Amino acid sequence: MLLGSCLGPALAADCDGSLVPGLGGVRRAWQLADGGVAGFARLNINIDGYARAYHPRNAEAGALIHLCNAGRVYLPDGSSYEGSESNATCSGRFMRDVARIGAAGWTNPSIGAVNWYGILGRGSARVNGRAIQSVVPVLQKDGSGFYVSPTTLADRSIADEAEQSRYVNPLRIAAAVAPRSLVAKGVAMGSFGVAYNVNRRIAVPFVVGDAGPRIGEGSVALARLAAGLALKDDVTRAERFAGQVDAPDVLWVFFKDAAEKFDSHNEAATTAKAKAAYQAWGGDTRLARCVEQVPRN
């Protein structure tokens, strides 16, 4: 939805709050008087939840994201590293270590282990005295060869964690990542918020669908809508980052709402709930005040 620059202040909808440096991983966050949190940040794209996100053979098999973005390696000498720490590590060292660790059954302490967080992992291993969780990656049951890509928000009516349809579909649902510091402030998975691209003047209500390190990550659907692009049921590698915003020109507002039950088979209902929550929060009028009052990063 477009937010007009001519919106005036609302009598009962303001953006009063206080500055909280560092909250949510941004330099200057704004704690709203009603308990919500706002902050200007970039818009990076989170593809977790997509059925074609991760594959053992990466782009060769049609995966949108390299496997190195999904795990951290722990080695017998006590060292560890993020698979995505550099391009050279991603395509080189990480894939070699994953091949060795996988060939050894994923839990061999003399070889190492991978803590998988971007894909579903099961079981644990002890490497150099350290307990590593989620170490055996889980393939989808459809025989596609793709790994299960979960989101923190899930349809609890589907008991099997290995069922990909249990999770938020990032191509159809506008969803945002909430860091742990916001969750500690009461922002719940399954609650709502709004992302406003100040350059496009487009506001996109979203559901809080996943956990992450900082404010500033949204689903493919959120990014496309905020850029004025149509949603798609399939995206290519060339399209995967469409709508990404590399400057802190997006205002993220997380409402202090109760979490709603997530139904993965009714994506329209989630979208409707997000829009209703936005209107109940104050809609375009209150957002216009926040654009003026929240300090820029």
Coordinates of C-alpha atoms in Angstrom, one line a residue:
M1 CA 0.0 0.0 0.0
L2 CA 1.2 3.5 -0.8
L3 CA 1.8 6.0 2.0
G4 CA 1.0 9.5 0.9
S5 CA 3.4 12.3 2.1
C6 CA 0.4 14.5 2.8
L7 CA -0.8 12.5 5.8
G8 CA -1.2 14.6 8.8
P9 CA -0.8 13.8 12.5
A10 CA -3.5 11.7 14.1
L11 CA -5.2 12.8 17.3
A12 CA -4.7 9.4 18.9
A13 CA -1.9 7.8 16.9
D14 CA 1.6 9.0 17.7
C15 CA 5.0 7.5 17.7
D16 CA 6.1 8.6 21.2
G17 CA 8.9 6.5 22.6
S18 CA 12.5 6.4 23.7
L19 CA 15.9 5.8 22.0
V20 CA 17.5 2.4 22.7
P21 CA 20.9 2.2 21.1
G22 CA 21.8 -1.2 19.8
L23 CA 18.4 -2.8 20.3
G24 CA 17.7 -5.3 17.5
G25 CA 21.3 -4.9 16.2
V26 CA 20.7 -1.4 14.8
R27 CA 22.6 1.7 15.9
R28 CA 19.5 3.5 17.0
A29 CA 16.2 1.7 17.7
W30 CA 13.0 3.3 19.0
Q31 CA 11.0 1.7 21.8
L32 CA 7.4 2.8 21.3
A33 CA 5.4 3.8 24.3
D34 CA 3.0 1.0 23.6
G35 CA 5.8 -1.6 23.8
G36 CA 6.5 -2.0 20.0
V37 CA 9.9 -1.5 18.5
A38 CA 10.9 0.6 15.4
G39 CA 14.1 1.1 13.6
F40 CA 15.6 2.1 10.3
A41 CA 17.6 -0.6 8.6
R42 CA 18.4 -2.2 5.3
L43 CA 16.2 -4.8 3.7
N44 CA 18.1 -8.0 3.2
I45 CA 16.2 -11.0 1.9
N46 CA 15.6 -14.2 3.9
I47 CA 14.7 -17.2 1.7
D48 CA 14.3 -19.7 4.5
G49 CA 11.1 -21.6 4.2
Y50 CA 11.3 -22.0 0.4
A51 CA 11.3 -25.6 -0.8
R52 CA 14.1 -24.9 -3.3
A53 CA 16.4 -22.9 -1.0
Y54 CA 19.2 -25.4 -0.2
H55 CA 20.5 -28.5 -2.0
P56 CA 23.7 -30.5 -1.4
R57 CA 24.9 -29.6 -5.0
N58 CA 23.9 -25.9 -4.6
A59 CA 23.3 -23.9 -7.8
E60 CA 24.1 -26.9 -10.0
A61 CA 20.8 -28.5 -8.7
G62 CA 18.8 -25.3 -8.8
A63 CA 19.2 -24.1 -5.2
L64 CA 18.8 -20.4 -4.6
I65 CA 21.1 -20.2 -1.7
H66 CA 24.5 -21.7 -1.2
L67 CA 24.7 -24.3 1.6
C68 CA 27.5 -22.4 3.3
N69 CA 24.8 -19.9 4.5
A70 CA 23.1 -22.6 6.5
G71 CA 25.7 -23.9 9.0
R72 CA 28.7 -23.5 11.2
V73 CA 31.5 -26.0 11.3
Y74 CA 33.1 -27.3 14.5
L75 CA 36.4 -29.1 14.2
P76 CA 38.3 -31.5 16.5
D77 CA 41.0 -29.0 17.3
G78 CA 38.4 -26.8 19.0
S79 CA 38.1 -24.2 16.2
S80 CA 34.9 -23.3 14.4
Y81 CA 33.8 -21.0 11.6
E82 CA 30.8 -19.8 9.7
G83 CA 30.4 -21.3 6.3
S84 CA 29.6 -17.9 4.8
E85 CA 32.5 -16.0 6.4
S86 CA 34.0 -15.4 2.9
N87 CA 33.5 -16.4 -0.7
A88 CA 36.6 -18.5 -0.6
T89 CA 35.5 -20.3 2.6
C90 CA 32.0 -20.8 1.2
S91 CA 32.9 -22.6 -2.0
G92 CA 36.1 -24.1 -0.7
R93 CA 36.9 -25.0 2.9
F94 CA 33.2 -25.3 4.0
M95 CA 32.2 -27.7 1.2
R96 CA 35.3 -29.8 1.7
D97 CA 34.6 -30.1 5.5
V98 CA 30.9 -30.8 4.9
A99 CA 31.9 -33.6 2.5
R100 CA 34.3 -35.2 5.1
I101 CA 31.9 -34.8 8.0
G102 CA 29.0 -36.2 6.0
A103 CA 31.0 -39.1 4.8
A104 CA 31.8 -39.9 8.4
G105 CA 28.1 -39.9 9.4
W106 CA 27.8 -36.3 10.6
T107 CA 28.5 -37.2 14.3
N108 CA 32.1 -38.5 14.3
P109 CA 34.0 -36.4 16.9
S110 CA 37.3 -37.1 15.3
I111 CA 36.2 -35.5 12.0
G112 CA 33.9 -32.7 13.3
A113 CA 30.3 -31.6 13.1
V114 CA 28.1 -28.9 11.5
N115 CA 25.5 -27.0 13.4
W116 CA 22.8 -26.5 10.8
Y117 CA 20.5 -23.5 11.3
G118 CA 19.3 -22.6 7.8
I119 CA 18.2 -26.2 7.1
L120 CA 16.6 -28.6 9.5
G121 CA 19.1 -30.6 11.5
R122 CA 18.6 -33.4 13.9
G123 CA 20.7 -35.1 16.6
S124 CA 23.8 -33.9 18.3
A125 CA 27.5 -34.5 18.5
R126 CA 30.3 -33.8 21.0
V127 CA 33.4 -32.3 19.4
N128 CA 36.4 -31.4 21.6
G129 CA 34.1 -31.4 24.6
R130 CA 31.5 -29.1 23.1
A131 CA 27.9 -30.3 22.5
I132 CA 26.8 -29.4 18.9
Q133 CA 23.1 -29.5 18.1
S134 CA 21.2 -30.1 14.9
V135 CA 24.0 -31.9 13.1
V136 CA 22.3 -34.3 10.7
P137 CA 20.7 -32.4 7.8
V138 CA 17.2 -33.5 6.8
L139 CA 16.2 -34.0 3.1
Q140 CA 12.6 -33.2 2.0
K141 CA 10.4 -36.3 1.7
D142 CA 9.4 -35.6 -1.9
G143 CA 12.6 -37.0 -3.3
S144 CA 13.7 -33.7 -4.8
G145 CA 17.1 -33.9 -3.1
F146 CA 16.5 -30.5 -1.5
Y147 CA 17.0 -30.0 2.3
V148 CA 14.1 -29.0 4.5
S149 CA 14.3 -25.2 5.0
P150 CA 12.4 -24.3 8.2
T151 CA 11.3 -21.0 9.7
T152 CA 10.8 -20.3 13.4
L153 CA 7.1 -19.7 12.8
A154 CA 5.5 -23.0 11.9
D155 CA 2.1 -24.6 11.5
R156 CA 1.9 -26.6 14.7
S157 CA -1.0 -28.6 13.4
I158 CA 1.6 -30.4 11.2
A159 CA 3.6 -32.5 13.7
D160 CA 6.3 -33.6 11.3
E161 CA 9.1 -31.1 11.3
A162 CA 10.4 -32.6 8.1
E163 CA 7.2 -31.5 6.2
Q164 CA 8.3 -28.4 4.2
S165 CA 4.7 -27.1 3.9
R166 CA 4.7 -26.6 7.7
Y167 CA 6.8 -23.4 7.4
V168 CA 6.3 -19.9 6.1
N169 CA 6.4 -19.7 2.3
P170 CA 8.7 -16.7 1.7
L171 CA 7.5 -16.2 -1.9
R172 CA 3.9 -15.7 -0.9
I173 CA 3.9 -14.3 2.7
A174 CA 5.4 -11.0 3.7
A175 CA 7.4 -12.0 6.7
A176 CA 10.1 -10.4 8.8
V177 CA 13.0 -11.6 11.0
A178 CA 13.0 -10.7 14.6
P179 CA 16.3 -10.8 16.6
R180 CA 16.3 -12.4 20.0
S181 CA 16.6 -8.9 21.7
L182 CA 13.2 -8.0 20.3
V183 CA 11.7 -11.3 21.3
A184 CA 13.0 -10.6 24.8
K185 CA 11.0 -7.3 24.6
G186 CA 7.8 -9.2 23.9
V187 CA 7.8 -9.3 20.1
A188 CA 6.4 -12.8 19.4
M189 CA 6.7 -15.1 16.5
G190 CA 3.3 -14.9 14.7
S191 CA 2.8 -11.3 15.7
F192 CA 2.8 -8.5 13.2
G193 CA 4.5 -5.3 12.0
V194 CA 5.0 -3.1 9.0
A195 CA 8.0 -2.3 6.8
Y196 CA 8.1 1.0 5.0
N197 CA 10.4 1.7 2.0
V198 CA 10.9 5.5 2.3
N199 CA 12.2 5.7 -1.3
R200 CA 9.2 3.9 -2.8
R201 CA 6.7 5.2 -0.2
I202 CA 5.3 1.7 0.1
A203 CA 4.2 0.2 3.4
V204 CA 4.0 -3.6 3.7
P205 CA 2.3 -5.2 6.7
F206 CA 4.1 -8.4 7.7
V207 CA 4.0 -11.4 10.1
V208 CA 7.0 -12.0 12.3
G209 CA 8.1 -15.3 10.8
D210 CA 11.7 -16.1 11.7
A211 CA 14.5 -15.4 14.1
G212 CA 17.7 -13.7 13.0
P213 CA 20.7 -11.6 14.1
R214 CA 19.3 -8.1 13.5
I215 CA 16.4 -5.9 12.3
G216 CA 16.5 -5.7 8.5
E217 CA 15.6 -9.0 7.0
G218 CA 12.4 -9.8 5.2
S219 CA 11.0 -12.6 3.0
V220 CA 11.1 -12.5 -0.8
A221 CA 7.4 -11.5 -0.8
L222 CA 8.0 -8.6 1.5
A223 CA 10.9 -7.3 -0.6
R224 CA 9.0 -7.6 -3.8
L225 CA 5.9 -5.9 -2.5
A226 CA 8.0 -3.1 -0.9
A227 CA 9.6 -2.5 -4.4
G228 CA 6.3 -2.5 -6.2
L229 CA 6.8 -5.9 -7.8
A230 CA 4.3 -8.6 -8.2
L231 CA 4.6 -11.8 -6.2
K232 CA 5.7 -15.0 -8.0
D233 CA 5.3 -18.7 -7.1
D234 CA 8.8 -19.4 -8.3
V235 CA 11.9 -17.3 -8.6
T236 CA 15.2 -17.8 -10.4
R237 CA 18.6 -17.1 -9.0
A238 CA 18.7 -13.9 -11.0
E239 CA 15.5 -12.8 -9.3
R240 CA 16.2 -14.0 -5.7
F241 CA 17.3 -10.6 -4.4
A242 CA 14.8 -8.4 -6.2
G243 CA 13.7 -5.6 -3.9
Q244 CA 16.7 -5.8 -1.7
V245 CA 17.6 -2.4 -0.2
D246 CA 21.3 -1.9 0.6
A247 CA 20.9 1.4 2.6
P248 CA 19.1 1.9 5.9
D249 CA 16.1 3.3 4.1
V250 CA 13.4 1.0 5.4
L251 CA 11.5 1.7 8.6
W252 CA 10.7 -1.5 10.4
V253 CA 8.0 -1.4 13.1
F254 CA 7.3 -4.5 15.2
F255 CA 4.0 -4.3 17.0
K256 CA 3.5 -5.5 20.6
D257 CA 0.7 -7.9 19.5
A258 CA -0.3 -11.4 20.7
A259 CA 0.9 -14.1 18.4
E260 CA -1.7 -15.5 16.0
K261 CA -2.0 -19.2 15.2
F262 CA -0.3 -19.8 11.8
D263 CA -2.1 -21.8 9.2
S264 CA 0.4 -22.7 6.4
H265 CA -2.4 -23.8 4.1
N266 CA -4.2 -20.4 4.3
E267 CA -1.6 -17.8 3.2
A268 CA -4.3 -15.3 2.4
A269 CA -5.5 -15.4 6.1
T270 CA -2.0 -14.5 7.3
T271 CA -1.8 -11.6 4.9
A272 CA -5.3 -10.4 6.0
K273 CA -4.3 -10.6 9.7
A274 CA -1.2 -8.6 9.1
K275 CA -3.2 -5.9 7.3
A276 CA -5.8 -5.8 10.1
A277 CA -3.1 -5.6 12.7
Y278 CA -1.5 -2.6 10.9
Q279 CA -4.8 -0.8 10.8
A280 CA -5.5 -1.5 14.5
W281 CA -2.0 -0.2 15.3
G282 CA -2.8 3.1 13.6
G283 CA -2.2 2.5 9.9
D284 CA -0.8 5.0 7.5
T285 CA -1.4 8.0 9.7
R286 CA 0.6 6.6 12.6
L287 CA 3.3 5.3 10.3
A288 CA 3.7 8.8 8.9
R289 CA 4.4 10.1 12.4
C290 CA 7.0 7.3 13.0
V291 CA 8.8 8.2 9.8
E292 CA 9.2 11.7 11.2
Q293 CA 10.1 10.7 14.8
V294 CA 12.2 7.5 14.6
P295 CA 15.9 8.5 14.4
R296 CA 17.6 7.5 11.2
N297 CA 20.6 5.1 11.1

